[in-house]
One Martini backbone bead per residue (centre of mass of N, CA, C, O) as a GRO file, in nm:
protein
  110
    1UNK     BB    1   0.664   1.622   0.329
    2UNK     BB    2   0.461   1.383   0.434
    3UNK     BB    3   0.202   1.300   0.586
    4UNK     BB    4   0.147   1.056   0.809
    5UNK     BB    5  -0.149   0.954   0.660
    6UNK     BB    6  -0.081   0.944   0.332
    7UNK     BB    7   0.047   0.658   0.386
    8UNK     BB    8  -0.043   0.300   0.303
    9UNK     BB    9   0.257   0.172   0.366
   10UNK     BB   10   0.505  -0.060   0.466
   11UNK     BB   11   0.658  -0.082   0.180
   12UNK     BB   12   0.930   0.074  -0.006
   13UNK     BB   13   1.027   0.072  -0.351
   14UNK     BB   14   1.335   0.168  -0.522
   15UNK     BB   15   1.444   0.277  -0.839
   16UNK     BB   16   1.670   0.480  -0.959
   17UNK     BB   17   1.793   0.682  -0.725
   18UNK     BB   18   2.097   0.801  -0.782
   19UNK     BB   19   2.256   0.737  -0.519
   20UNK     BB   20   2.473   0.766  -0.268
   21UNK     BB   21   2.547   0.648   0.030
   22UNK     BB   22   2.577   0.947   0.171
   23UNK     BB   23   2.281   1.065   0.076
   24UNK     BB   24   2.066   0.926   0.272
   25UNK     BB   25   2.084   1.125   0.521
   26UNK     BB   26   1.895   1.346   0.344
   27UNK     BB   27   1.669   1.105   0.320
   28UNK     BB   28   1.347   1.132   0.465
   29UNK     BB   29   1.077   0.939   0.602
   30UNK     BB   30   0.806   0.959   0.766
   31UNK     BB   31   0.785   0.661   0.948
   32UNK     BB   32   1.058   0.570   0.808
   33UNK     BB   33   1.313   0.327   0.712
   34UNK     BB   34   1.615   0.243   0.611
   35UNK     BB   35   1.711  -0.104   0.522
   36UNK     BB   36   1.793  -0.101   0.205
   37UNK     BB   37   2.083  -0.095  -0.031
   38UNK     BB   38   2.191   0.005  -0.369
   39UNK     BB   39   2.501   0.134  -0.493
   40UNK     BB   40   2.682   0.276  -0.713
   41UNK     BB   41   3.040   0.306  -0.793
   42UNK     BB   42   3.101   0.335  -1.132
   43UNK     BB   43   2.818   0.451  -1.188
   44UNK     BB   44   2.542   0.609  -1.287
   45UNK     BB   45   2.272   0.575  -1.131
   46UNK     BB   46   2.053   0.371  -1.026
   47UNK     BB   47   1.944   0.139  -0.808
   48UNK     BB   48   1.833   0.037  -0.470
   49UNK     BB   49   1.550   0.061  -0.229
   50UNK     BB   50   1.427   0.042   0.124
   51UNK     BB   51   1.128   0.109   0.306
   52UNK     BB   52   1.005   0.106   0.649
   53UNK     BB   53   0.784   0.101   0.870
   54UNK     BB   54   0.832   0.162   1.204
   55UNK     BB   55   0.608  -0.070   1.300
   56UNK     BB   56   0.791  -0.277   1.154
   57UNK     BB   57   0.928  -0.592   1.156
   58UNK     BB   58   1.270  -0.569   1.044
   59UNK     BB   59   1.531  -0.684   0.810
   60UNK     BB   60   1.799  -0.729   0.653
   61UNK     BB   61   1.870  -0.918   0.352
   62UNK     BB   62   2.209  -1.061   0.290
   63UNK     BB   63   2.253  -1.342   0.142
   64UNK     BB   64   2.256  -1.192  -0.176
   65UNK     BB   65   2.464  -0.953  -0.217
   66UNK     BB   66   2.679  -1.098  -0.409
   67UNK     BB   67   2.488  -1.060  -0.677
   68UNK     BB   68   2.558  -0.785  -0.717
   69UNK     BB   69   2.543  -0.587  -1.033
   70UNK     BB   70   2.605  -0.360  -1.225
   71UNK     BB   71   2.311  -0.326  -1.435
   72UNK     BB   72   2.207  -0.643  -1.385
   73UNK     BB   73   2.194  -0.652  -1.038
   74UNK     BB   74   1.998  -0.440  -0.827
   75UNK     BB   75   1.964  -0.504  -0.481
   76UNK     BB   76   1.707  -0.521  -0.228
   77UNK     BB   77   1.646  -0.658   0.111
   78UNK     BB   78   1.369  -0.794   0.314
   79UNK     BB   79   1.261  -0.897   0.643
   80UNK     BB   80   0.952  -1.002   0.769
   81UNK     BB   81   0.943  -1.152   1.062
   82UNK     BB   82   0.634  -1.199   1.142
   83UNK     BB   83   0.567  -1.300   0.828
   84UNK     BB   84   0.778  -1.466   0.684
   85UNK     BB   85   0.916  -1.241   0.476
   86UNK     BB   86   1.045  -1.163   0.146
   87UNK     BB   87   1.173  -0.865  -0.009
   88UNK     BB   88   1.237  -0.765  -0.351
   89UNK     BB   89   1.454  -0.523  -0.510
   90UNK     BB   90   1.492  -0.469  -0.868
   91UNK     BB   91   1.755  -0.363  -1.094
   92UNK     BB   92   1.770  -0.327  -1.463
   93UNK     BB   93   1.922  -0.259  -1.731
   94UNK     BB   94   1.794  -0.284  -2.044
   95UNK     BB   95   2.102  -0.351  -2.177
   96UNK     BB   96   2.148  -0.592  -2.023
   97UNK     BB   97   2.201  -0.910  -1.900
   98UNK     BB   98   1.942  -1.131  -1.862
   99UNK     BB   99   2.091  -1.382  -1.748
  100UNK     BB  100   2.180  -1.263  -1.482
  101UNK     BB  101   1.902  -1.218  -1.370
  102UNK     BB  102   1.787  -1.511  -1.394
  103UNK     BB  103   2.009  -1.652  -1.233
  104UNK     BB  104   1.971  -1.495  -0.967
  105UNK     BB  105   1.671  -1.563  -0.925
  106UNK     BB  106   1.714  -1.867  -0.913
  107UNK     BB  107   1.887  -1.869  -0.659
  108UNK     BB  108   1.680  -1.735  -0.470
  109UNK     BB  109   1.432  -1.927  -0.517
  110UNK     BB  110   1.594  -2.195  -0.449
   0.00000   0.00000   0.00000
């Protein structure tokens, strides 16, 4: 575990975390909380997740969860409420369909 002052980040985004939903309870970062995650159900590896510093006002941004698709668009999203900002963490397998990625990003940005 890292010391309290060794990280100077408000939001941490991870891709290819390779964890299942139930495994996150064993992975804690001091002074951060897991706010959003996508875990694969049918395939191994992949995924995305986001941790936010405990002092930051944030909430999961779930409006686009329906776009998640294993291999092609694996996203987690957070809204930083006081900053009126949304941060998106996306993972796409290199051999996947790039059109799915670009179409989903177009929907989100629009």
